[in-house]
Short mmCIF file of C-alpha atoms and ligand atoms in Angstrom, two decimals:
data_model
loop_
_atom_site.label_atom_id
_atom_site.label_comp_id
_atom_site.label_asym_id
_atom_site.label_seq_id
_atom_site.Cartn_x
_atom_site.Cartn_y
_atom_site.Cartn_z
CA MET D 11 0.00 0.00 0.00
CA SER D 12 1.21 3.48 -0.89
CA ARG D 13 1.07 6.04 1.96
CA ILE D 14 -0.65 8.93 0.24
CA LYS D 15 -1.58 11.79 2.57
CA ARG D 16 -2.27 14.47 0.01
CA LEU D 17 -3.54 14.06 -3.51
CA ALA D 18 -4.06 16.68 -6.22
CA VAL D 19 -6.35 16.72 -9.22
CA LEU D 20 -6.64 18.94 -12.28
CA THR D 21 -8.69 19.02 -15.47
CA SER D 22 -6.78 19.84 -18.65
CA GLY D 23 -7.37 20.41 -22.36
CA GLY D 24 -10.83 20.52 -23.92
CA ASP D 25 -13.41 20.20 -21.15
CA ALA D 26 -15.81 17.28 -21.37
CA PRO D 27 -19.17 16.56 -19.72
CA GLY D 28 -18.52 14.23 -16.79
CA MET D 29 -15.29 15.88 -15.61
CA ASN D 30 -17.18 17.17 -12.55
CA ALA D 31 -18.52 13.69 -11.81
CA CYS D 32 -14.95 12.43 -11.91
CA ILE D 33 -13.64 15.17 -9.58
CA ARG D 34 -16.46 14.26 -7.20
CA ALA D 35 -15.58 10.56 -7.24
CA ILE D 36 -11.92 11.36 -6.60
CA GLN D 37 -12.72 13.65 -3.66
CA LEU D 38 -15.20 11.22 -2.08
CA THR D 39 -12.94 8.19 -2.49
CA ALA D 40 -9.88 10.00 -1.18
CA SER D 41 -11.76 11.49 1.78
CA ALA D 42 -13.04 8.05 2.73
CA CYS D 43 -9.36 7.01 2.95
CA ASN D 44 -8.43 10.13 4.98
CA ILE D 45 -6.51 11.64 2.10
CA GLU D 46 -6.53 15.43 1.62
CA VAL D 47 -7.42 16.60 -1.88
CA ILE D 48 -6.15 19.71 -3.64
CA GLY D 49 -7.73 20.93 -6.87
CA PHE D 50 -5.50 22.93 -9.20
CA MET D 51 -7.33 25.54 -11.27
CA HIS D 52 -7.08 26.06 -15.04
CA GLY D 53 -5.29 22.82 -15.85
CA PHE D 54 -1.51 22.75 -15.53
CA ASN D 55 -1.52 26.58 -15.35
CA GLY D 56 -2.87 26.43 -11.79
CA LEU D 57 -0.13 23.98 -10.89
CA LEU D 58 2.61 26.24 -12.27
CA GLU D 59 1.06 29.35 -10.68
CA GLN D 60 0.09 27.62 -7.41
CA GLU D 61 -3.55 28.47 -7.90
CA TYR D 62 -5.49 25.81 -6.05
CA LEU D 63 -8.13 25.07 -3.47
CA MET D 64 -8.53 22.38 -0.85
CA LEU D 65 -11.38 20.23 -2.14
CA HIS D 66 -13.91 19.28 0.50
CA GLU D 67 -17.17 17.42 0.27
CA GLN D 68 -19.15 20.64 0.01
CA HIS D 69 -17.28 21.50 -3.20
CA VAL D 70 -18.38 18.30 -4.89
CA ASN D 71 -21.97 18.22 -3.68
CA ASN D 72 -24.42 18.64 -6.51
CA ILE D 73 -21.90 18.65 -9.32
CA ILE D 74 -22.37 15.15 -10.77
CA GLN D 75 -25.00 16.51 -13.17
CA ARG D 76 -23.10 19.64 -14.19
CA GLY D 77 -21.22 20.08 -17.47
CA GLY D 78 -17.88 21.92 -17.64
CA THR D 79 -15.48 21.56 -14.73
CA ILE D 80 -15.47 23.32 -11.35
CA LEU D 81 -11.66 23.38 -11.59
CA LYS D 82 -11.79 25.11 -15.01
CA SER D 83 -9.72 23.75 -17.84
CA ALA D 84 -7.12 25.14 -20.20
CA ARG D 85 -4.23 24.22 -22.40
CA CYS D 86 -0.85 25.16 -20.97
CA PRO D 87 1.88 26.33 -23.35
CA ALA D 88 4.05 27.23 -20.31
CA LEU D 89 4.40 23.54 -19.47
CA GLU D 90 5.96 22.96 -22.89
CA GLN D 91 8.59 25.66 -22.37
CA ALA D 92 12.06 24.70 -21.12
CA GLY D 93 11.91 24.47 -17.34
CA GLY D 94 8.10 24.11 -17.26
CA PRO D 95 7.92 20.45 -16.20
CA ALA D 96 10.67 20.93 -13.58
CA LYS D 97 8.82 23.93 -12.14
CA ALA D 98 5.60 21.89 -11.94
CA ALA D 99 7.45 19.11 -10.09
CA THR D 100 8.96 21.61 -7.66
CA VAL D 101 5.49 22.98 -6.82
CA LEU D 102 4.14 19.47 -6.27
CA GLN D 103 7.04 18.70 -3.96
CA GLN D 104 6.72 22.04 -2.08
CA LEU D 105 3.01 21.41 -1.49
CA ASN D 106 3.77 17.87 -0.23
CA ILE D 107 1.60 16.32 -2.89
CA ASP D 108 2.13 12.57 -3.01
CA ALA D 109 0.10 11.95 -6.15
CA LEU D 110 -1.45 13.92 -9.01
CA ILE D 111 -4.45 12.88 -11.08
CA ILE D 112 -4.81 14.48 -14.52
CA ILE D 113 -8.25 14.33 -16.14
CA GLY D 114 -7.77 15.07 -19.83
CA GLY D 115 -6.67 13.71 -23.19
CA ASP D 116 -3.41 12.38 -24.57
CA GLY D 117 -1.91 15.88 -24.87
CA SER D 118 -2.43 16.38 -21.14
CA PHE D 119 -0.91 12.99 -20.47
CA ARG D 120 2.19 14.03 -22.44
CA GLY D 121 2.48 16.94 -20.01
CA ALA D 122 2.25 14.49 -17.12
CA MET D 123 5.02 12.36 -18.64
CA ALA D 124 7.25 15.42 -18.91
CA ILE D 125 6.66 16.24 -15.22
CA SER D 126 7.48 12.64 -14.28
CA GLN D 127 11.12 13.28 -15.28
CA HIS D 128 11.43 15.57 -12.26
CA TYR D 129 8.76 14.43 -9.80
CA HIS D 130 9.13 11.68 -7.23
CA GLY D 131 5.41 11.26 -6.49
CA GLN D 132 2.81 9.22 -8.34
CA LEU D 133 1.00 10.33 -11.51
CA MET D 134 -2.27 8.95 -12.84
CA GLY D 135 -4.32 9.92 -15.90
CA VAL D 136 -8.09 9.64 -16.34
CA PRO D 137 -9.31 9.96 -19.95
CA GLY D 138 -11.66 12.94 -20.34
CA THR D 139 -12.34 14.34 -23.83
CA ILE D 140 -15.31 14.35 -26.20
CA ASP D 141 -12.99 13.12 -28.98
CA ASN D 142 -12.63 9.54 -27.66
CA ASP D 143 -9.20 9.45 -29.28
CA VAL D 144 -7.24 8.06 -26.33
CA ASP D 145 -5.84 4.58 -26.73
CA GLY D 146 -6.25 2.17 -23.80
CA THR D 147 -9.91 2.82 -22.98
CA ASP D 148 -13.08 1.95 -24.86
CA ASN D 149 -14.60 5.33 -24.13
CA THR D 150 -13.40 8.62 -22.73
CA ILE D 151 -15.46 10.65 -20.27
CA GLY D 152 -17.66 13.04 -22.27
CA PHE D 153 -17.87 11.06 -25.50
CA ALA D 154 -21.32 9.56 -24.84
CA THR D 155 -22.78 12.98 -23.99
CA ALA D 156 -21.20 14.60 -27.04
CA ILE D 157 -22.80 11.98 -29.31
CA ASP D 158 -26.23 12.78 -27.88
CA THR D 159 -25.67 16.53 -28.10
CA ALA D 160 -24.58 16.22 -31.73
CA LEU D 161 -27.52 13.94 -32.48
CA ASP D 162 -29.99 16.37 -31.01
CA ALA D 163 -28.66 19.07 -33.35
CA ILE D 164 -28.38 16.81 -36.41
CA ASP D 165 -31.95 15.55 -35.96
CA LYS D 166 -33.14 19.15 -35.95
CA ILE D 167 -31.16 19.94 -39.09
CA ARG D 168 -32.74 16.86 -40.65
CA ASP D 169 -36.20 18.37 -40.08
CA THR D 170 -35.40 21.58 -41.90
CA ALA D 171 -33.37 19.77 -44.57
CA ASP D 172 -36.36 17.51 -45.14
CA ALA D 173 -38.80 20.38 -45.34
CA PHE D 174 -36.65 22.27 -47.86
CA GLU D 175 -35.32 19.15 -49.60
CA ARG D 176 -31.82 20.41 -48.98
CA MET D 177 -28.36 18.96 -48.64
CA PHE D 178 -26.48 19.82 -45.48
CA LEU D 179 -22.89 19.28 -44.40
CA ILE D 180 -22.64 19.20 -40.60
CA GLU D 181 -19.22 19.59 -39.06
CA LEU D 182 -18.45 17.80 -35.81
CA MET D 183 -15.45 18.16 -33.50
CA GLY D 184 -12.78 15.54 -33.03
CA ARG D 185 -9.50 17.33 -33.71
CA HIS D 186 -7.87 14.65 -35.90
CA SER D 187 -10.18 11.78 -35.01
CA GLY D 188 -13.39 10.68 -36.71
CA TYR D 189 -14.71 8.82 -33.65
CA LEU D 190 -17.42 11.32 -32.80
CA SER D 191 -18.41 11.89 -36.42
CA LEU D 192 -18.72 8.20 -37.18
CA ALA D 193 -20.77 7.51 -34.04
CA ALA D 194 -23.10 10.50 -34.41
CA GLY D 195 -23.32 10.12 -38.19
CA ILE D 196 -24.34 6.47 -37.91
CA ALA D 197 -26.88 7.21 -35.17
CA ALA D 198 -28.35 10.10 -37.15
CA GLY D 199 -28.70 8.01 -40.31
CA ALA D 200 -26.45 10.42 -42.23
CA GLU D 201 -26.24 9.65 -45.94
CA GLN D 202 -22.46 10.15 -45.91
CA ILE D 203 -19.77 10.52 -43.27
CA ILE D 204 -16.40 12.13 -43.92
CA CYS D 205 -13.58 11.66 -41.48
CA PRO D 206 -9.77 11.57 -41.64
CA GLU D 207 -9.70 7.78 -41.24
CA PHE D 208 -11.39 7.42 -44.67
CA GLY D 209 -8.42 9.00 -46.42
CA PRO D 210 -7.58 12.53 -47.54
CA LEU D 211 -10.17 14.69 -49.21
CA SER D 212 -9.19 17.50 -51.58
CA PRO D 213 -10.90 19.68 -54.20
CA ASP D 214 -9.61 17.19 -56.81
CA ASN D 215 -11.30 14.11 -55.42
CA LEU D 216 -14.85 15.19 -54.68
CA LYS D 217 -16.32 12.90 -57.30
CA HIS D 218 -16.94 10.01 -54.96
CA LEU D 219 -19.02 12.33 -52.77
CA ILE D 220 -20.91 13.89 -55.65
CA ILE D 221 -21.96 10.70 -57.47
CA PRO D 222 -24.09 9.37 -54.58
CA MET D 223 -25.50 12.88 -53.99
CA GLN D 224 -26.63 13.15 -57.61
CA HIS D 225 -27.92 9.60 -57.53
CA ALA D 226 -30.05 10.39 -54.49
CA GLN D 227 -31.38 13.51 -56.17
CA LEU D 228 -32.26 11.68 -59.35
CA LEU D 229 -34.08 8.99 -57.45
CA SER D 230 -35.85 11.69 -55.50
CA ALA D 231 -36.28 9.04 -52.91
CA LYS D 232 -34.75 11.22 -50.27
CA ALA D 233 -36.12 14.62 -49.46
CA SER D 234 -33.04 15.52 -47.44
CA TYR D 235 -29.39 14.57 -47.58
CA LEU D 236 -26.98 14.92 -44.67
CA ILE D 237 -23.22 14.59 -44.74
CA VAL D 238 -21.51 14.52 -41.35
CA VAL D 239 -17.97 15.87 -41.61
CA ALA D 240 -15.25 15.57 -38.98
CA GLU D 241 -13.41 18.85 -38.44
CA ASN D 242 -10.07 19.20 -40.23
CA SER D 243 -11.18 16.86 -43.02
CA TYR D 244 -10.95 19.39 -45.84
CA PRO D 245 -8.59 22.25 -46.70
CA GLY D 246 -10.42 25.45 -45.76
CA GLY D 247 -12.96 23.62 -43.61
CA THR D 248 -16.49 22.41 -44.07
CA THR D 249 -17.86 25.70 -45.37
CA ALA D 250 -15.28 25.57 -48.17
CA LEU D 251 -16.24 21.96 -48.82
CA ALA D 252 -19.94 22.90 -49.08
CA ASP D 253 -19.05 25.70 -51.55
CA ASP D 254 -16.85 23.40 -53.64
CA LEU D 255 -19.50 20.68 -53.71
CA THR D 256 -22.14 23.20 -54.73
CA LYS D 257 -19.97 24.44 -57.59
CA ALA D 258 -18.92 20.99 -58.75
CA SER D 259 -22.33 19.30 -58.50
CA GLY D 260 -24.76 22.10 -59.19
CA ILE D 261 -26.65 21.04 -56.06
CA GLU D 262 -26.92 23.63 -53.30
CA CYS D 263 -25.09 22.40 -50.18
CA ARG D 264 -25.40 24.23 -46.86
CA ALA D 265 -22.79 23.97 -44.11
CA CYS D 266 -23.48 23.93 -40.38
CA ILE D 267 -20.60 23.92 -37.88
CA LEU D 268 -21.74 22.52 -34.53
CA GLY D 269 -18.62 23.69 -32.69
CA HIS D 270 -18.33 24.02 -28.92
CA ILE D 271 -21.97 23.21 -28.23
CA GLN D 272 -20.71 19.61 -28.35
CA ARG D 273 -18.55 20.13 -25.26
CA GLY D 274 -21.33 21.43 -23.01
CA GLY D 275 -24.40 20.13 -21.29
CA SER D 276 -25.31 17.82 -18.48
CA PRO D 277 -23.46 14.50 -18.77
CA VAL D 278 -25.61 11.54 -19.80
CA GLY D 279 -25.91 8.59 -17.41
CA ALA D 280 -23.19 6.57 -19.14
CA ASP D 281 -20.69 9.42 -18.68
CA ARG D 282 -21.58 9.94 -15.02
CA ILE D 283 -21.09 6.24 -14.34
CA LEU D 284 -17.83 6.03 -16.31
CA ALA D 285 -16.49 9.17 -14.62
CA THR D 286 -17.40 7.89 -11.16
CA LYS D 287 -15.87 4.49 -11.82
CA LEU D 288 -12.62 5.80 -13.28
CA GLY D 289 -12.20 8.52 -10.65
CA ALA D 290 -12.65 6.06 -7.80
CA TYR D 291 -10.49 3.45 -9.54
CA ALA D 292 -7.69 5.97 -10.10
CA VAL D 293 -7.51 6.72 -6.36
CA GLU D 294 -7.64 3.04 -5.43
CA GLN D 295 -4.87 2.18 -7.86
CA LEU D 296 -2.69 5.04 -6.61
CA LEU D 297 -3.11 3.58 -3.12
CA GLN D 298 -1.95 0.25 -4.52
CA GLY D 299 1.21 2.00 -5.72
CA ALA D 300 0.38 2.47 -9.42
CA SER D 301 2.01 5.37 -11.22
CA LEU D 302 2.42 6.70 -14.77
CA MET D 303 -0.74 4.85 -15.73
CA MET D 304 -4.12 5.81 -17.11
CA ALA D 305 -7.25 4.49 -15.42
CA GLY D 306 -9.45 3.34 -18.30
CA GLU D 307 -12.15 0.84 -19.10
CA ILE D 308 -11.85 -2.03 -21.56
CA ASN D 309 -14.84 -4.33 -22.19
CA GLY D 310 -16.60 -2.96 -19.13
CA GLN D 311 -13.68 -3.62 -16.80
CA ALA D 312 -11.62 -0.88 -15.20
CA GLY D 313 -7.93 -1.34 -15.96
CA LEU D 314 -4.60 0.43 -16.16
CA TYR D 315 -2.80 1.41 -19.35
CA PRO D 316 0.67 2.97 -19.55
CA LEU D 317 0.29 6.74 -19.74
CA LYS D 318 3.08 7.10 -22.27
CA LYS D 319 1.33 4.75 -24.73
CA THR D 320 -2.03 6.56 -24.76
CA GLY D 321 -1.13 8.78 -27.72
CA ASP D 322 1.23 6.40 -29.52
CA ARG D 323 -1.14 5.48 -32.30
CA THR D 324 -4.43 6.70 -33.69
CA LYS D 325 -7.22 4.88 -31.89
CA ALA D 326 -8.95 2.82 -34.56
CA ILE D 327 -12.60 3.61 -35.24
CA ASP D 328 -14.99 0.63 -35.34
CA PRO D 329 -13.96 -1.30 -38.50
CA PHE D 330 -17.37 -2.93 -38.83
CA LEU D 331 -19.21 0.40 -38.85
CA VAL D 332 -16.61 1.87 -41.20
CA ARG D 333 -17.10 -0.95 -43.69
CA TRP D 334 -20.88 -0.73 -43.47
CA GLN D 335 -20.92 3.05 -43.82
CA GLN D 336 -18.63 2.91 -46.82
CA GLN D 337 -20.89 0.32 -48.48
CA ILE D 338 -24.12 2.23 -48.01
CA GLY D 339 -22.52 5.67 -48.45
CA SER D 340 -21.34 4.88 -51.96
CA PHE D 341 -24.48 3.50 -53.57
O1 F6P L 3 -10.10 17.99 -27.73
C1 F6P L 3 -11.39 18.48 -27.61
C2 F6P L 3 -11.69 19.50 -28.66
O2 F6P L 3 -13.02 19.95 -28.48
C3 F6P L 3 -11.49 19.02 -30.10
O3 F6P L 3 -12.56 18.25 -30.56
C4 F6P L 3 -11.31 20.31 -30.82
O4 F6P L 3 -10.54 20.14 -32.00
C5 F6P L 3 -10.56 21.15 -29.83
O5 F6P L 3 -10.82 20.61 -28.55
C6 F6P L 3 -10.95 22.60 -29.85
O6 F6P L 3 -10.12 23.27 -28.96
P1 F6P L 3 -10.38 24.76 -28.49
O7 F6P L 3 -11.58 24.75 -27.59
O8 F6P L 3 -9.13 25.13 -27.77
O9 F6P L 3 -10.63 25.55 -29.73
#
């Protein structure tokens, strides 16, 4: 058993619904083991600037249902500067912090790995990002909610697209991953899905998108036509893609960028449960002596995965759904 007296937690990178539920689980689990909990504000920035609060039960009451993060989140360029990781380690040591939990994505975990070069305490990651692009866990905290948020919006666009018999391109977040777009696109019954995993898209190879669009229009079987597009899939973005498709096909295509709406909102049940499980598991595993690991879930079971491997490769999107989508999307 590791003798942890004081634990710290921070949320880093793009916020995700369920981060609060995870902070709550960490505080409650640690308190039950008589461990003090510090919350650093604004991601790694609060660690470098010593901006923190002692987290007590009253701070985590009534937050399981809240989106965002009570600790705030941010990216932290200062941690990437020379001397940044060493400074972070010094602060952790000065504040007598035995272990630090980072709730975030693989970029945040890279920051944790850099700190580990200078820090003698334990470090643990918990995957929190709507992108679901972290290797070593089936789902990240926030992904399930983001799918539902995107679906709610796409279903509404479907109504107006149907009424006006229009084609819409709907851009979803995901940085360089098509996970969210594939999941939401499948669940929305999108006619086509475009994501980086399907290969590069450029103004010169729009034909394979246009042929099925024209086919659908000729058949007139569909009153609406939706294409879900993962961000960063096309030079100039989805609005440029809609313009280029309109010019090349003669069919009016409208673009709709969903943007940060996908990061907000009350976490769905699945995210609250995942966040609670992984937060509690992270504390338990730290007490068992684990370090430089991510607390994730594979096939329903909580498990550890080396922190340094979480961003090694692009997490593969479901090959079955990819194959099916490509079959029906290219009729
Ligand atoms: O990583 C989460 C995410 O929402 C990505 O999907 C998106 O590319 C990025 O963050 C946007 O970052 P920012 O809020 O800093 O613009």
